[in-house]
Short mmCIF file of C-alpha atoms in Angstrom, two decimals:
data_model
loop_
_atom_site.label_atom_id
_atom_site.label_comp_id
_atom_site.label_asym_id
_atom_site.label_seq_id
_atom_site.Cartn_x
_atom_site.Cartn_y
_atom_site.Cartn_z
CA UNK A 1 -128.69 161.98 -75.34
CA UNK A 2 -129.26 164.50 -72.59
CA UNK A 3 -131.73 166.64 -74.31
CA UNK A 4 -133.15 169.47 -72.20
CA UNK A 5 -136.41 171.30 -73.30
CA UNK A 6 -135.66 169.99 -76.81
CA UNK A 7 -139.16 171.02 -77.91
CA UNK A 8 -140.36 173.46 -80.48
CA UNK A 9 -139.50 176.73 -78.96
CA UNK A 10 -140.12 180.71 -79.68
CA UNK A 11 -137.51 182.20 -81.94
CA UNK A 12 -136.27 184.13 -78.76
CA UNK A 13 -135.30 180.73 -77.21
CA UNK A 14 -133.17 177.72 -78.12
CA UNK A 15 -133.41 174.23 -76.92
CA UNK A 16 -130.15 172.66 -75.56
CA UNK A 17 -128.48 169.40 -75.18
CA UNK A 18 -125.63 168.92 -72.66
CA UNK A 19 -125.52 172.63 -72.43
CA UNK A 20 -125.16 172.89 -76.12
CA UNK A 21 -127.51 175.30 -77.88
CA UNK A 22 -129.37 173.13 -80.71
CA UNK A 23 -128.99 175.63 -83.37
CA UNK A 24 -126.20 177.60 -83.87
CA UNK A 25 -124.25 179.68 -86.81
CA UNK A 26 -121.59 177.94 -89.01
CA UNK A 27 -118.88 180.07 -90.50
CA UNK A 28 -117.20 177.73 -92.96
CA UNK A 29 -116.41 179.83 -96.20
CA UNK A 30 -117.43 183.13 -94.54
CA UNK A 31 -113.88 184.47 -95.27
CA UNK A 32 -114.37 188.21 -95.53
CA UNK A 33 -113.47 189.43 -92.29
CA UNK A 34 -116.13 192.38 -92.09
CA UNK A 35 -118.96 190.19 -93.19
CA UNK A 36 -118.04 187.53 -91.01
CA UNK A 37 -117.71 189.71 -87.90
CA UNK A 38 -121.14 191.16 -88.73
CA UNK A 39 -122.61 187.69 -89.61
CA UNK A 40 -121.73 186.64 -85.88
CA UNK A 41 -122.68 189.81 -84.51
CA UNK A 42 -126.29 189.70 -86.16
CA UNK A 43 -126.74 186.13 -85.36
CA UNK A 44 -125.91 186.74 -81.59
CA UNK A 45 -128.27 189.51 -81.36
CA UNK A 46 -130.87 187.79 -82.99
CA UNK A 47 -130.73 185.15 -80.34
CA UNK A 48 -128.02 182.56 -81.27
CA UNK A 49 -125.71 181.49 -78.49
CA UNK A 50 -123.79 178.69 -80.51
CA UNK A 51 -121.15 179.91 -82.91
CA UNK A 52 -118.94 177.13 -84.80
CA UNK A 53 -115.63 178.08 -86.53
CA UNK A 54 -112.11 176.06 -87.24
CA UNK A 55 -108.64 177.03 -87.68
CA UNK A 56 -108.89 176.02 -91.50
CA UNK A 57 -111.60 178.53 -92.13
CA UNK A 58 -109.23 181.28 -91.40
CA UNK A 59 -111.97 183.41 -89.73
CA UNK A 60 -111.25 182.93 -86.14
CA UNK A 61 -110.22 186.61 -85.81
CA UNK A 62 -113.33 187.77 -87.31
CA UNK A 63 -115.55 185.57 -85.47
CA UNK A 64 -113.91 186.80 -82.23
CA UNK A 65 -114.52 190.48 -83.31
CA UNK A 66 -118.24 189.48 -83.80
CA UNK A 67 -118.45 188.09 -80.53
CA UNK A 68 -116.92 191.22 -79.06
CA UNK A 69 -119.21 193.49 -81.09
CA UNK A 70 -122.23 191.97 -79.86
CA UNK A 71 -124.13 192.97 -77.00
CA UNK A 72 -123.91 189.51 -75.43
CA UNK A 73 -121.78 188.29 -72.66
CA UNK A 74 -118.86 185.94 -73.70
CA UNK A 75 -120.02 183.45 -71.07
CA UNK A 76 -123.48 183.13 -72.77
CA UNK A 77 -122.00 182.12 -75.96
CA UNK A 78 -121.13 178.63 -76.62
CA UNK A 79 -118.08 178.76 -79.02
CA UNK A 80 -116.57 175.73 -80.84
CA UNK A 81 -113.52 175.80 -83.00
CA UNK A 82 -111.59 172.94 -84.67
CA UNK A 83 -107.97 171.60 -84.79
CA UNK A 84 -106.73 170.79 -88.53
CA UNK A 85 -105.49 167.66 -89.62
CA UNK A 86 -101.81 169.04 -89.80
CA UNK A 87 -101.84 170.26 -86.24
CA UNK A 88 -102.94 166.84 -84.52
CA UNK A 89 -99.45 166.05 -82.95
CA UNK A 90 -99.52 166.47 -79.27
CA UNK A 91 -97.21 169.71 -79.19
CA UNK A 92 -99.09 171.09 -82.13
CA UNK A 93 -102.65 170.66 -80.53
CA UNK A 94 -101.26 172.60 -77.32
CA UNK A 95 -99.56 175.36 -79.36
CA UNK A 96 -102.35 176.08 -81.96
CA UNK A 97 -105.01 175.44 -79.85
CA UNK A 98 -103.40 178.47 -77.72
CA UNK A 99 -103.03 180.32 -80.98
CA UNK A 100 -106.75 179.89 -81.89
CA UNK A 101 -107.47 181.14 -78.47
CA UNK A 102 -105.50 184.53 -79.08
CA UNK A 103 -107.01 184.95 -82.57
CA UNK A 104 -110.70 184.44 -81.12
CA UNK A 105 -109.79 186.64 -78.28
CA UNK A 106 -111.15 184.54 -75.34
CA UNK A 107 -109.53 182.70 -72.66
CA UNK A 108 -111.31 179.35 -73.50
CA UNK A 109 -113.69 177.78 -75.79
CA UNK A 110 -116.67 175.65 -74.95
CA UNK A 111 -116.07 172.98 -77.27
CA UNK A 112 -112.80 171.95 -79.35
CA UNK A 113 -113.03 169.49 -81.94
CA UNK A 114 -110.74 167.34 -83.89
CA UNK A 115 -111.56 168.19 -87.27
CA UNK A 116 -110.98 164.99 -89.13
CA UNK A 117 -109.56 161.68 -88.08
CA UNK A 118 -106.56 162.20 -90.65
CA UNK A 119 -103.01 163.19 -91.31
CA UNK A 120 -101.35 163.78 -88.03
CA UNK A 121 -104.12 162.25 -85.95
CA UNK A 122 -103.45 159.32 -83.39
CA UNK A 123 -106.24 158.62 -81.03
CA UNK A 124 -104.37 158.34 -77.94
CA UNK A 125 -101.71 160.87 -78.55
CA UNK A 126 -103.84 163.63 -79.88
CA UNK A 127 -106.71 163.03 -77.43
CA UNK A 128 -104.26 163.11 -74.58
CA UNK A 129 -103.23 166.58 -75.66
CA UNK A 130 -107.06 167.46 -75.82
CA UNK A 131 -107.47 166.31 -72.02
CA UNK A 132 -104.47 168.51 -71.13
CA UNK A 133 -106.20 171.48 -72.51
CA UNK A 134 -109.42 170.51 -70.78
CA UNK A 135 -107.31 170.17 -67.39
CA UNK A 136 -106.13 173.58 -67.84
CA UNK A 137 -109.32 175.16 -68.46
CA UNK A 138 -108.68 176.09 -71.80
CA UNK A 139 -111.23 173.88 -73.35
CA UNK A 140 -114.62 173.20 -71.64
CA UNK A 141 -115.56 170.09 -73.80
CA UNK A 142 -113.86 167.60 -76.21
CA UNK A 143 -115.39 167.03 -79.56
CA UNK A 144 -114.43 165.05 -82.84
CA UNK A 145 -115.66 165.79 -86.22
CA UNK A 146 -116.16 163.46 -89.14
CA UNK A 147 -115.95 160.48 -87.38
CA UNK A 148 -117.29 157.18 -88.52
CA UNK A 149 -118.62 154.96 -85.66
CA UNK A 150 -115.34 153.01 -85.72
CA UNK A 151 -113.35 156.02 -85.24
CA UNK A 152 -115.70 157.44 -82.71
CA UNK A 153 -115.76 154.15 -80.26
CA UNK A 154 -111.79 154.39 -80.48
CA UNK A 155 -111.65 158.03 -79.70
CA UNK A 156 -114.05 157.44 -76.78
CA UNK A 157 -111.83 154.55 -75.40
CA UNK A 158 -108.62 156.71 -75.84
CA UNK A 159 -109.67 160.09 -74.31
CA UNK A 160 -109.70 160.73 -70.66
CA UNK A 161 -112.42 163.28 -71.06
CA UNK A 162 -116.03 162.16 -72.23
CA UNK A 163 -116.57 163.16 -75.86
CA UNK A 164 -119.29 165.63 -76.12
CA UNK A 165 -120.11 165.78 -79.69
CA UNK A 166 -119.51 164.44 -83.17
CA UNK A 167 -119.91 167.08 -86.05
CA UNK A 168 -120.67 165.51 -89.34
CA UNK A 169 -122.43 166.19 -92.41
CA UNK A 170 -126.11 165.47 -91.85
CA UNK A 171 -129.35 166.43 -93.50
CA UNK A 172 -132.38 164.57 -95.18
CA UNK A 173 -130.22 163.19 -98.15
CA UNK A 174 -127.59 162.04 -95.71
CA UNK A 175 -129.30 161.03 -92.34
CA UNK A 176 -126.43 159.09 -90.91
CA UNK A 177 -128.76 156.60 -89.32
CA UNK A 178 -125.87 153.92 -88.27
CA UNK A 179 -124.04 156.70 -86.70
CA UNK A 180 -126.89 158.35 -84.88
CA UNK A 181 -127.47 154.97 -83.32
CA UNK A 182 -123.55 154.80 -82.21
CA UNK A 183 -123.97 158.34 -80.91
CA UNK A 184 -127.06 157.22 -78.90
CA UNK A 185 -125.28 154.32 -77.42
CA UNK A 186 -122.39 156.07 -76.19
CA UNK A 187 -124.32 159.31 -75.12
CA UNK A 188 -122.43 161.67 -77.72
CA UNK A 189 -124.47 164.51 -79.17
CA UNK A 190 -124.46 164.80 -83.14
CA UNK A 191 -123.94 168.27 -84.59
CA UNK A 192 -124.98 168.68 -88.28
CA UNK A 193 -122.85 170.79 -90.77
CA UNK A 194 -124.27 171.46 -94.05
CA UNK A 195 -127.70 170.81 -92.61
CA UNK A 196 -129.45 172.04 -95.81
CA UNK A 197 -127.03 169.95 -98.05
CA UNK A 198 -125.49 173.27 -99.50
CA UNK A 199 -129.07 174.31 -100.82
CA UNK A 200 -129.97 170.75 -102.06
CA UNK A 201 -132.77 170.63 -99.53
CA UNK A 202 -134.69 173.67 -101.62
CA UNK A 203 -135.33 171.18 -104.65
CA UNK A 204 -136.56 168.24 -102.63
CA UNK A 205 -140.52 167.94 -103.52
CA UNK A 206 -141.42 166.30 -100.18
CA UNK A 207 -139.73 169.16 -98.11
CA UNK A 208 -141.29 171.70 -100.43
CA UNK A 209 -144.38 170.27 -99.91
CA UNK A 210 -144.15 170.12 -96.14
CA UNK A 211 -142.96 173.95 -96.23
CA UNK A 212 -146.20 175.08 -98.41
CA UNK A 213 -148.30 173.20 -95.71
CA UNK A 214 -146.54 175.20 -92.76
CA UNK A 215 -146.13 178.38 -94.69
CA UNK A 216 -142.63 177.91 -93.90
CA UNK A 217 -139.02 177.90 -95.84
CA UNK A 218 -137.47 174.51 -96.71
CA UNK A 219 -134.64 175.48 -94.74
CA UNK A 220 -136.89 176.17 -91.83
CA UNK A 221 -138.29 172.55 -92.41
CA UNK A 222 -135.13 170.78 -92.48
CA UNK A 223 -133.53 172.27 -89.33
CA UNK A 224 -136.66 171.59 -87.61
CA UNK A 225 -136.62 168.02 -88.76
CA UNK A 226 -133.18 167.59 -87.26
CA UNK A 227 -134.07 169.36 -83.98
CA UNK A 228 -137.02 166.65 -83.67
CA UNK A 229 -134.33 164.04 -84.32
CA UNK A 230 -132.46 165.46 -81.22
CA UNK A 231 -129.57 166.79 -83.77
CA UNK A 232 -127.90 170.15 -83.23
CA UNK A 233 -127.54 172.05 -86.60
CA UNK A 234 -125.32 174.72 -87.48
CA UNK A 235 -126.25 176.18 -90.86
CA UNK A 236 -123.96 178.37 -92.52
CA UNK A 237 -125.68 181.91 -93.19
CA UNK A 238 -123.90 185.36 -93.98
CA UNK A 239 -127.07 187.57 -94.51
CA UNK A 240 -129.31 188.90 -91.85
CA UNK A 241 -132.43 187.35 -93.74
CA UNK A 242 -130.87 184.05 -93.81
CA UNK A 243 -129.75 184.25 -90.23
CA UNK A 244 -133.16 185.06 -89.20
CA UNK A 245 -134.75 182.57 -91.33
CA UNK A 246 -133.03 179.64 -90.05
CA UNK A 247 -133.83 180.95 -86.30
CA UNK A 248 -137.31 181.18 -87.01
CA UNK A 249 -137.31 177.06 -87.27
CA UNK A 250 -137.55 176.97 -83.53
CA UNK A 251 -140.92 177.95 -83.59
CA UNK A 252 -141.90 175.11 -86.06
CA UNK A 253 -143.31 171.79 -84.79
CA UNK A 254 -143.60 169.14 -87.34
CA UNK A 255 -146.22 166.59 -87.27
CA UNK A 256 -145.23 162.96 -87.22
CA UNK A 257 -146.26 162.47 -91.01
CA UNK A 258 -143.94 165.08 -91.88
CA UNK A 259 -141.40 163.46 -90.44
CA UNK A 260 -142.13 160.34 -91.85
CA UNK A 261 -142.12 161.87 -95.28
CA UNK A 262 -138.59 163.31 -94.85
CA UNK A 263 -137.37 160.14 -93.32
CA UNK A 264 -138.65 158.34 -96.33
CA UNK A 265 -136.52 160.44 -98.81
CA UNK A 266 -134.72 157.90 -100.79
CA UNK A 267 -132.13 160.18 -102.50
CA UNK A 268 -128.73 160.03 -101.08
CA UNK A 269 -125.75 162.73 -101.49
CA UNK A 270 -122.49 163.74 -99.72
CA UNK A 271 -121.40 167.29 -100.15
CA UNK A 272 -118.20 167.18 -98.14
CA UNK A 273 -116.18 164.21 -99.45
CA UNK A 274 -112.24 164.87 -99.27
CA UNK A 275 -109.84 161.97 -100.11
CA UNK A 276 -108.61 161.73 -96.62
CA UNK A 277 -112.20 160.96 -95.08
CA UNK A 278 -112.23 157.83 -92.92
CA UNK A 279 -115.13 156.62 -95.54
CA UNK A 280 -112.82 156.78 -98.41
#
């Protein structure tokens, strides 16, 4: 994968992969418009440059408001959104992507994902529409989300535009090793949602021990572990304290024995598991 300067960094800076900052702000369930806008503004003014949303989150307008409020140029922000599973027929992709841009108040997004390979998703037809949006300059990159290795390889074959990223649940209790190997093989970046396993990492003794060793939070340890593995993380955070705590993970460098201890965690859990997921 094209990791650039993906070593531990000062909190003022963030390493990138293929132009995508490796730490972003997730906005899932950040549904209060004012809170969401302020979360985005706070994150951007803290130093974040990667903001993630989706049509189904129903907060694209608030995310756009937060970007507008921040003292950061739009061109500096890597902005991603996702097309929901009921909108994946070609005409719906084209129409609703433009609606997303209108809600966000932007002329383009840096990354547009297929949210799930489900419902109205058809690899060739759906991704042809994504390619059209790319050709029109409305999206800078094409991504997929919640794709297993089989679906990812099919998407790569079907899309005229390179697939930049696959966004999936990934954390110490769901390391997704096979998928990581498939993404590495095809030069597709991995973006981790729920990188803290909805708080479950805080209860892992191995992570607690490493956090004590580094005088860091369990969240910082988990995020640093992902970054060391070349995985981009988009933890959800609403309050300033959590936003800043997550950002401080960029200054943390784990020792190899720390990484080995996290890799050896045997507990497995999946936090997001809808009936229409490709693994069900």
